[in-house]
Amino acid sequence: MPKKYHVHTKATPLDLDYIFKFQIVRRENCINCGKCTKVCIYEAHKRRIDDPRKMADPNTVVCRNCFRCIQECPRGALEKSLNKDFLNIGGAYWKADMLLTLWKQAEDGKVPVTGAGYRGPFTGTGFDSMWTDMSEIVRPTRDGIHGREYISTSVELGRKLNHLEFGENGRLLSTIPRTIDLPLPVIFDLPEAGLSLNVKAAMIKAAVDLGTCIVLPVAQITADFERSLDNLIPCLAPGEIERHQALLEKARMVAIDYSGERPEDFPAVKARIENVCEALTILRLPAVEAMEQTVSKLAHSGAEIIHVIADYRGRELGGSSTSTPRLIKDIIRTVHMRLVADRIRDEVTIIASGGIAMAEHVPKAMLCGADLTAVDLPLLIAIGARLYEQPERFLVFPPGLEGISVEILTQRIVNLMGAWHSQLLEVMGAMGIREARRLRGETGRAIFFEEIDNDTFGKLFRKKEVASI
Amino acid sequence: MIPPTVKIRRMSSRFKHQVPKYKVIRSEACINCGTCAKTCPYGVHERVDGHNRVRPPIDYKCIGFECQSGDFYCVAKCPRQALSLAPNPMYETLGDPRWTADMITGTWIMAETGYPPKRTDLEYNLGNSGGGFDKLRFKFPANPAKVDKAKISTAIPLNRRNDGREDVVISTPVYGGGMSFGSVSLPTMVSRARNATHWNSFTCTGEGGYPEALKPYDDHVITQVATGLFGVREETIQRVKIIEFKYAQGAKPGLGGHLLGEKNTASVARMREAVQGSSLFSPFPFHSVYSIEDHKKHIDWIKEMNPRALVSVKVSTPNDVDMVAVGSYYAGAHIIHIDGGYGGTGAAPDIAKKNIAMPIEYAITKVHNFLKEEGVRDAMTLIASGGIRTAHDLAKAICLGADGAVIGTAEMVALECVRCGNCESGRGCARGIASTDSELADLFDEEWATQRLVNLYHAWNVQLVEILQQCGLSSVKELVGRTDLLEHVDYSR
């Protein structure tokens, strides 16, 4: 049994003005009786230090929405509402609550656990329109994340042969292609442009600590970072291959921006890469209409790893005005099914990215058919960034970010990924799947809303209407 | 038929204020004439004799815009147009799509009065989740058979196996779900047991032992045997009429129970024979059960230990829940209790609550049909839980194929839970329901809590009887599987 993969999390708060959800205002008819101080178990209400006869303004950052102060104030002098900042952050995809929980996970590295049942909508779009399955009784030797059993979250990148060929005397003729093992089905995608050096350094260090990789534009890989080259994936255009020979010779993987290139040109590009280095090639492809055909052609022409990239809300790029853009969940499913139909699925690794925003998106993307995922925005949210979707995609970094140490920023990214890793174990444990590799395309362990709703309510209610006509 | 032990008594909120839906604003133009105080029959406005000024409006007493049609609408009556009415921003901080603010307020009114709210501005029967029960509507027959309300029976038998064990019948098709000592306070547990006794129904100890304070209510307590076996003793198994095996819980299927360290106080630790302050994670699954044969062995073991008791099997809702249900039948269980993914919990990972296993609405249909196909439906009692929030949810669940339901969150809301979701950590519940903290667990007495629960069950029973009458049915048993009495807003219209 391989050594158990462990992410070392550690509480790492940032001294920032966090956005909070609930705003409490004390009205003028407060009589400073101090009842709120007695009833609040979170210490949101205190007397003023300079003048203890009066109540201080409520510290609503700590408010957990229990309503005790509201309901027990003898004068009804306290008013609560949703904080304006909270209402403004995020958007339809990156919901404000999602940002709060990402910040929390980056701070403590723990699986978010709360009381009371699920509070959200019944179903939604994309990843919200599926559930993961579980096994009830029949399965020995596991205790979820608290248990004795080893659940492996590692995945392999690279080409696998469809079959082996043997010559006379049983001699193996096939050359087994090299693959790379990552302990976590997550890589870090190209960082935002214009990040300060400490942030970039923290992302690289976090990738190293976690044993995963980060895609970096080749121009940004300075001599400082070359020590971490095992965990760096230089990203470049096909025309730049020869120019960066020295770097590529030392890299394990190289990412080629293949947007705008033709699939039939790939064998030539591959030959040029093989000419300068032994790195595995990741082809970066924007998720556009009918991309499954491009993926299929590339896989047939020998592509090893294909990275399907949707927009930051997990939608198809450059969608036509006539059709609604597909969502990453459905794009992955289509790509996967196309490769299965072509009988070439095992020969190519699919990375999915765009809209991977929560821990649950990792196993869900894999159930839909991705081998692994790539994340970008959650890493920035981990270091305290605020994301706005309206009026357009906009990131606000915490003030003084440049001055925060690389260690602290690294730990926050590690914490977030540690929390995601634990949550992946929870979901896999419940499913009874012990190897992350077996999640891929395992739709038998998923429940899709459209299918089950139609199978249940569609059958019950639609037919009857037709019959009665 | 309502048991004679059920007495309805008004039981007001234990707090001074309720959460207001509306905001009554009095502007500077007010001349303190007191017209509003004389006009409003609900007591929103108060003018105390000898005071110069009218008191600030008491928002939560206001019935809102429906007041406009009455001749006591303060906004219209004010001679200086100093009053205005608006939705209260505070209301947005209460509830969520599954349990809307209206639903919580409605449940509070039921627990207070014992009847469904008379206010017409509260949508308390439907949530805003956009799926499942919230998309199902009743389709009442145009000319139902005439039935006398007083003769409608809401009782259901729990033992259908005809195996010589006790014929347990509950008077209303609802009982209380498992909540352990530790996850909730002792007064909460005792009040639930007292309510179950009044209603001739049941409540469940959950996984965490059987407090002695529940002993007087033994005949209405289900004791749970869950994977951690916390507090399970032969003696407690022998004192009850129903024993429940908890294989999994809907909110955290595939994971064991969670009791975080801070809530594991001295008394909880003693009951669970555990170390105070350490987090208690129950394992998953039962490590003595890896097959249906093992499952039968488990059930046989309990049946041997208590020869009169019924056995209930609580499972969550994976794709193969129908197979599990049939397996449980063949293993000898009397009750198959399926707990849907959106069910309640005292502590569970968010990722599990949202994502693992299917909502109860699908599972009921699946299990009901499969048991029918296997020809064993009539020998099993099918109980649904995990997202049964209202009397309408209950009736819909029965139409889909359940015999009855188990509720948990609704009972907590009756005790004035606001669903803030902080039950899991620290001192636990700020409102004293789900806490074993010495100070917080003492926030209400059992008298108050029992009556609130009795009232809630009564209001649900009133609604259920009304639905049965509108369907022309004289017993809730006739409602089981009547999907023809339902329609779905996506498919039927």
mmCIF file of C-alpha atoms in Angstrom, chain A residues 272-443:
data_model
loop_
_atom_site.group_PDB
_atom_site.id
_atom_site.type_symbol
_atom_site.label_atom_id
_atom_site.label_comp_id
_atom_site.label_asym_id
_atom_site.label_seq_id
_atom_site.Cartn_x
_atom_site.Cartn_y
_atom_site.Cartn_z
ATOM 1 C CA ARG A 272 8.816 19.032 -32.679
ATOM 2 C CA ILE A 273 8.179 18.652 -28.940
ATOM 3 C CA GLU A 274 9.647 15.169 -28.929
ATOM 4 C CA ASN A 275 12.594 16.584 -30.759
ATOM 5 C CA VAL A 276 13.468 18.950 -27.915
ATOM 6 C CA CYS A 277 12.264 17.156 -24.789
ATOM 7 C CA GLU A 278 10.537 14.177 -23.147
ATOM 8 C CA ALA A 279 7.817 16.183 -21.409
ATOM 9 C CA LEU A 280 4.213 15.023 -21.669
ATOM 10 C CA THR A 281 2.107 17.433 -23.669
ATOM 11 C CA ILE A 282 -1.084 19.011 -22.419
ATOM 12 C CA LEU A 283 -3.129 20.586 -25.209
ATOM 13 C CA ARG A 284 -5.178 23.506 -23.969
ATOM 14 C CA LEU A 285 -8.478 23.783 -25.800
ATOM 15 C CA PRO A 286 -11.199 26.338 -25.208
ATOM 16 C CA ALA A 287 -14.582 24.702 -24.664
ATOM 17 C CA VAL A 288 -16.448 25.768 -27.766
ATOM 18 C CA GLU A 289 -19.358 24.368 -29.700
ATOM 19 C CA ALA A 290 -18.750 20.858 -31.075
ATOM 20 C CA MET A 291 -15.325 20.695 -29.426
ATOM 21 C CA GLU A 292 -15.764 16.960 -28.876
ATOM 22 C CA GLN A 293 -14.911 16.496 -32.541
ATOM 23 C CA THR A 294 -11.643 18.369 -32.121
ATOM 24 C CA VAL A 295 -10.848 16.367 -28.996
ATOM 25 C CA SER A 296 -11.570 13.129 -30.823
ATOM 26 C CA LYS A 297 -9.356 14.058 -33.773
ATOM 27 C CA LEU A 298 -6.535 15.099 -31.471
ATOM 28 C CA ALA A 299 -6.809 11.886 -29.476
ATOM 29 C CA HIS A 300 -6.626 9.915 -32.719
ATOM 30 C CA SER A 301 -3.546 11.908 -33.734
ATOM 31 C CA GLY A 302 -1.743 10.918 -30.563
ATOM 32 C CA ALA A 303 -2.600 13.666 -28.058
ATOM 33 C CA GLU A 304 -1.807 12.520 -24.522
ATOM 34 C CA ILE A 305 -3.557 15.040 -22.347
ATOM 35 C CA ILE A 306 -6.280 17.461 -23.384
ATOM 36 C CA HIS A 307 -7.333 20.312 -21.169
ATOM 37 C CA VAL A 308 -10.908 21.477 -21.795
ATOM 38 C CA ILE A 309 -11.314 25.072 -20.665
ATOM 39 C CA ALA A 310 -14.701 26.678 -20.102
ATOM 40 C CA ASP A 311 -15.203 30.236 -18.906
ATOM 41 C CA TYR A 312 -14.981 31.183 -15.247
ATOM 42 C CA ARG A 313 -18.637 30.331 -14.735
ATOM 43 C CA GLY A 314 -18.268 26.953 -16.390
ATOM 44 C CA ARG A 315 -19.894 27.933 -19.644
ATOM 45 C CA GLU A 316 -18.980 27.239 -23.249
ATOM 46 C CA LEU A 317 -16.936 29.998 -24.858
ATOM 47 C CA GLY A 318 -17.899 32.038 -27.908
ATOM 48 C CA GLY A 319 -21.403 30.586 -27.873
ATOM 49 C CA SER A 320 -23.625 31.505 -30.770
ATOM 50 C CA SER A 321 -26.410 33.933 -30.046
ATOM 51 C CA THR A 322 -29.026 31.389 -31.062
ATOM 52 C CA SER A 323 -28.281 28.695 -28.524
ATOM 53 C CA THR A 324 -27.690 28.854 -24.797
ATOM 54 C CA PRO A 325 -24.083 28.001 -23.998
ATOM 55 C CA ARG A 326 -23.463 24.478 -22.735
ATOM 56 C CA LEU A 327 -22.189 24.030 -19.197
ATOM 57 C CA ILE A 328 -18.928 22.344 -18.274
ATOM 58 C CA LYS A 329 -20.792 19.374 -16.778
ATOM 59 C CA ASP A 330 -22.459 18.646 -20.104
ATOM 60 C CA ILE A 331 -19.380 19.482 -22.169
ATOM 61 C CA ILE A 332 -17.314 16.951 -20.220
ATOM 62 C CA ARG A 333 -20.024 14.333 -20.559
ATOM 63 C CA THR A 334 -20.204 14.856 -24.321
ATOM 64 C CA VAL A 335 -16.434 14.760 -24.763
ATOM 65 C CA HIS A 336 -16.162 11.667 -22.608
ATOM 66 C CA MET A 337 -18.959 9.844 -24.399
ATOM 67 C CA ARG A 338 -17.496 10.741 -27.782
ATOM 68 C CA LEU A 339 -14.135 9.276 -26.799
ATOM 69 C CA VAL A 340 -15.828 6.176 -25.392
ATOM 70 C CA ALA A 341 -17.738 5.758 -28.654
ATOM 71 C CA ASP A 342 -14.468 6.131 -30.528
ATOM 72 C CA ARG A 343 -12.942 3.444 -28.284
ATOM 73 C CA ILE A 344 -10.064 5.715 -27.474
ATOM 74 C CA ARG A 345 -11.081 7.037 -24.062
ATOM 75 C CA ASP A 346 -8.292 5.353 -22.086
ATOM 76 C CA GLU A 347 -5.623 6.632 -24.403
ATOM 77 C CA VAL A 348 -6.089 10.245 -23.498
ATOM 78 C CA THR A 349 -6.303 12.159 -20.216
ATOM 79 C CA ILE A 350 -8.964 14.861 -19.948
ATOM 80 C CA ILE A 351 -8.482 17.829 -17.655
ATOM 81 C CA ALA A 352 -11.552 20.000 -17.078
ATOM 82 C CA SER A 353 -11.538 23.566 -15.884
ATOM 83 C CA GLY A 354 -13.730 26.635 -15.750
ATOM 84 C CA GLY A 355 -16.201 27.011 -12.944
ATOM 85 C CA ILE A 356 -14.537 24.518 -10.592
ATOM 86 C CA ALA A 357 -15.530 26.487 -7.532
ATOM 87 C CA MET A 358 -16.288 24.061 -4.737
ATOM 88 C CA ALA A 359 -14.930 20.764 -3.485
ATOM 89 C CA GLU A 360 -17.972 18.915 -4.807
ATOM 90 C CA HIS A 361 -17.196 20.049 -8.365
ATOM 91 C CA VAL A 362 -14.066 17.907 -8.438
ATOM 92 C CA PRO A 363 -15.751 14.504 -8.001
ATOM 93 C CA LYS A 364 -18.721 15.635 -10.055
ATOM 94 C CA ALA A 365 -16.529 16.666 -13.004
ATOM 95 C CA MET A 366 -14.818 13.297 -12.725
ATOM 96 C CA LEU A 367 -18.100 11.369 -12.621
ATOM 97 C CA CYS A 368 -19.048 13.224 -15.793
ATOM 98 C CA GLY A 369 -15.883 11.978 -17.477
ATOM 99 C CA ALA A 370 -12.891 14.160 -16.602
ATOM 100 C CA ASP A 371 -9.726 12.484 -15.298
ATOM 101 C CA LEU A 372 -8.904 15.518 -13.211
ATOM 102 C CA THR A 373 -9.692 19.197 -12.867
ATOM 103 C CA ALA A 374 -7.794 22.455 -12.924
ATOM 104 C CA VAL A 375 -8.575 25.348 -10.579
ATOM 105 C CA ASP A 376 -7.697 29.015 -10.749
ATOM 106 C CA LEU A 377 -10.054 31.442 -9.007
ATOM 107 C CA PRO A 378 -10.466 29.468 -5.762
ATOM 108 C CA LEU A 379 -6.702 29.847 -5.196
ATOM 109 C CA LEU A 380 -7.039 33.609 -5.345
ATOM 110 C CA ILE A 381 -10.116 33.559 -3.156
ATOM 111 C CA ALA A 382 -8.041 31.533 -0.680
ATOM 112 C CA ILE A 383 -5.621 34.423 -0.340
ATOM 113 C CA GLY A 384 -8.498 36.789 0.342
ATOM 114 C CA ALA A 385 -9.565 37.984 -3.098
ATOM 115 C CA ARG A 386 -13.149 39.053 -3.669
ATOM 116 C CA LEU A 387 -14.809 38.081 -6.912
ATOM 117 C CA TYR A 388 -17.573 40.062 -8.582
ATOM 118 C CA GLU A 389 -19.524 38.859 -11.608
ATOM 119 C CA GLN A 390 -21.384 42.134 -12.181
ATOM 120 C CA PRO A 391 -21.169 44.243 -14.237
ATOM 121 C CA GLU A 392 -18.339 42.007 -15.470
ATOM 122 C CA ARG A 393 -15.785 39.606 -14.039
ATOM 123 C CA PHE A 394 -13.768 41.580 -11.540
ATOM 124 C CA LEU A 395 -11.338 40.624 -8.781
ATOM 125 C CA VAL A 396 -10.479 42.739 -5.766
ATOM 126 C CA PHE A 397 -7.368 41.759 -3.880
ATOM 127 C CA PRO A 398 -6.934 42.475 -0.206
ATOM 128 C CA PRO A 399 -5.112 45.713 0.521
ATOM 129 C CA GLY A 400 -1.504 45.138 1.522
ATOM 130 C CA LEU A 401 -1.417 41.740 -0.160
ATOM 131 C CA GLU A 402 2.124 42.348 -1.435
ATOM 132 C CA GLY A 403 3.277 42.597 2.160
ATOM 133 C CA ILE A 404 1.895 39.256 3.315
ATOM 134 C CA SER A 405 4.501 36.520 3.639
ATOM 135 C CA VAL A 406 4.727 33.708 1.105
ATOM 136 C CA GLU A 407 4.395 31.191 3.963
ATOM 137 C CA ILE A 408 1.014 32.542 5.061
ATOM 138 C CA LEU A 409 -0.350 32.710 1.529
ATOM 139 C CA THR A 410 0.959 29.231 0.771
ATOM 140 C CA GLN A 411 -0.633 27.798 3.889
ATOM 141 C CA ARG A 412 -3.996 29.279 2.960
ATOM 142 C CA ILE A 413 -3.905 27.675 -0.462
ATOM 143 C CA VAL A 414 -2.774 24.389 1.085
ATOM 144 C CA ASN A 415 -5.602 24.687 3.623
ATOM 145 C CA LEU A 416 -8.193 25.127 0.919
ATOM 146 C CA MET A 417 -6.919 22.171 -1.056
ATOM 147 C CA GLY A 418 -6.638 20.151 2.156
ATOM 148 C CA ALA A 419 -10.290 20.849 2.906
ATOM 149 C CA TRP A 420 -11.191 19.870 -0.667
ATOM 150 C CA HIS A 421 -9.168 16.687 -0.374
ATOM 151 C CA SER A 422 -10.990 15.710 2.833
ATOM 152 C CA GLN A 423 -14.324 16.428 1.189
ATOM 153 C CA LEU A 424 -13.342 14.320 -1.795
ATOM 154 C CA LEU A 425 -12.641 11.479 0.630
ATOM 155 C CA GLU A 426 -16.062 11.969 2.233
ATOM 156 C CA VAL A 427 -17.827 11.729 -1.109
ATOM 157 C CA MET A 428 -15.722 8.816 -2.355
ATOM 158 C CA GLY A 429 -16.145 7.038 0.938
ATOM 159 C CA ALA A 430 -19.909 7.375 0.746
ATOM 160 C CA MET A 431 -19.824 6.101 -2.827
ATOM 161 C CA GLY A 432 -17.683 3.173 -1.846
ATOM 162 C CA ILE A 433 -15.017 4.086 -4.375
ATOM 163 C CA ARG A 434 -11.474 3.629 -3.158
ATOM 164 C CA GLU A 435 -9.571 5.022 -6.107
ATOM 165 C CA ALA A 436 -10.121 8.441 -7.632
ATOM 166 C CA ARG A 437 -9.191 7.012 -11.024
ATOM 167 C CA ARG A 438 -12.320 4.918 -10.886
ATOM 168 C CA LEU A 439 -14.504 7.977 -10.520
ATOM 169 C CA ARG A 440 -13.953 8.894 -14.133
ATOM 170 C CA GLY A 441 -17.146 8.578 -16.140
ATOM 171 C CA GLU A 442 -18.680 6.416 -13.408
ATOM 172 C CA THR A 443 -22.176 7.742 -14.034
#
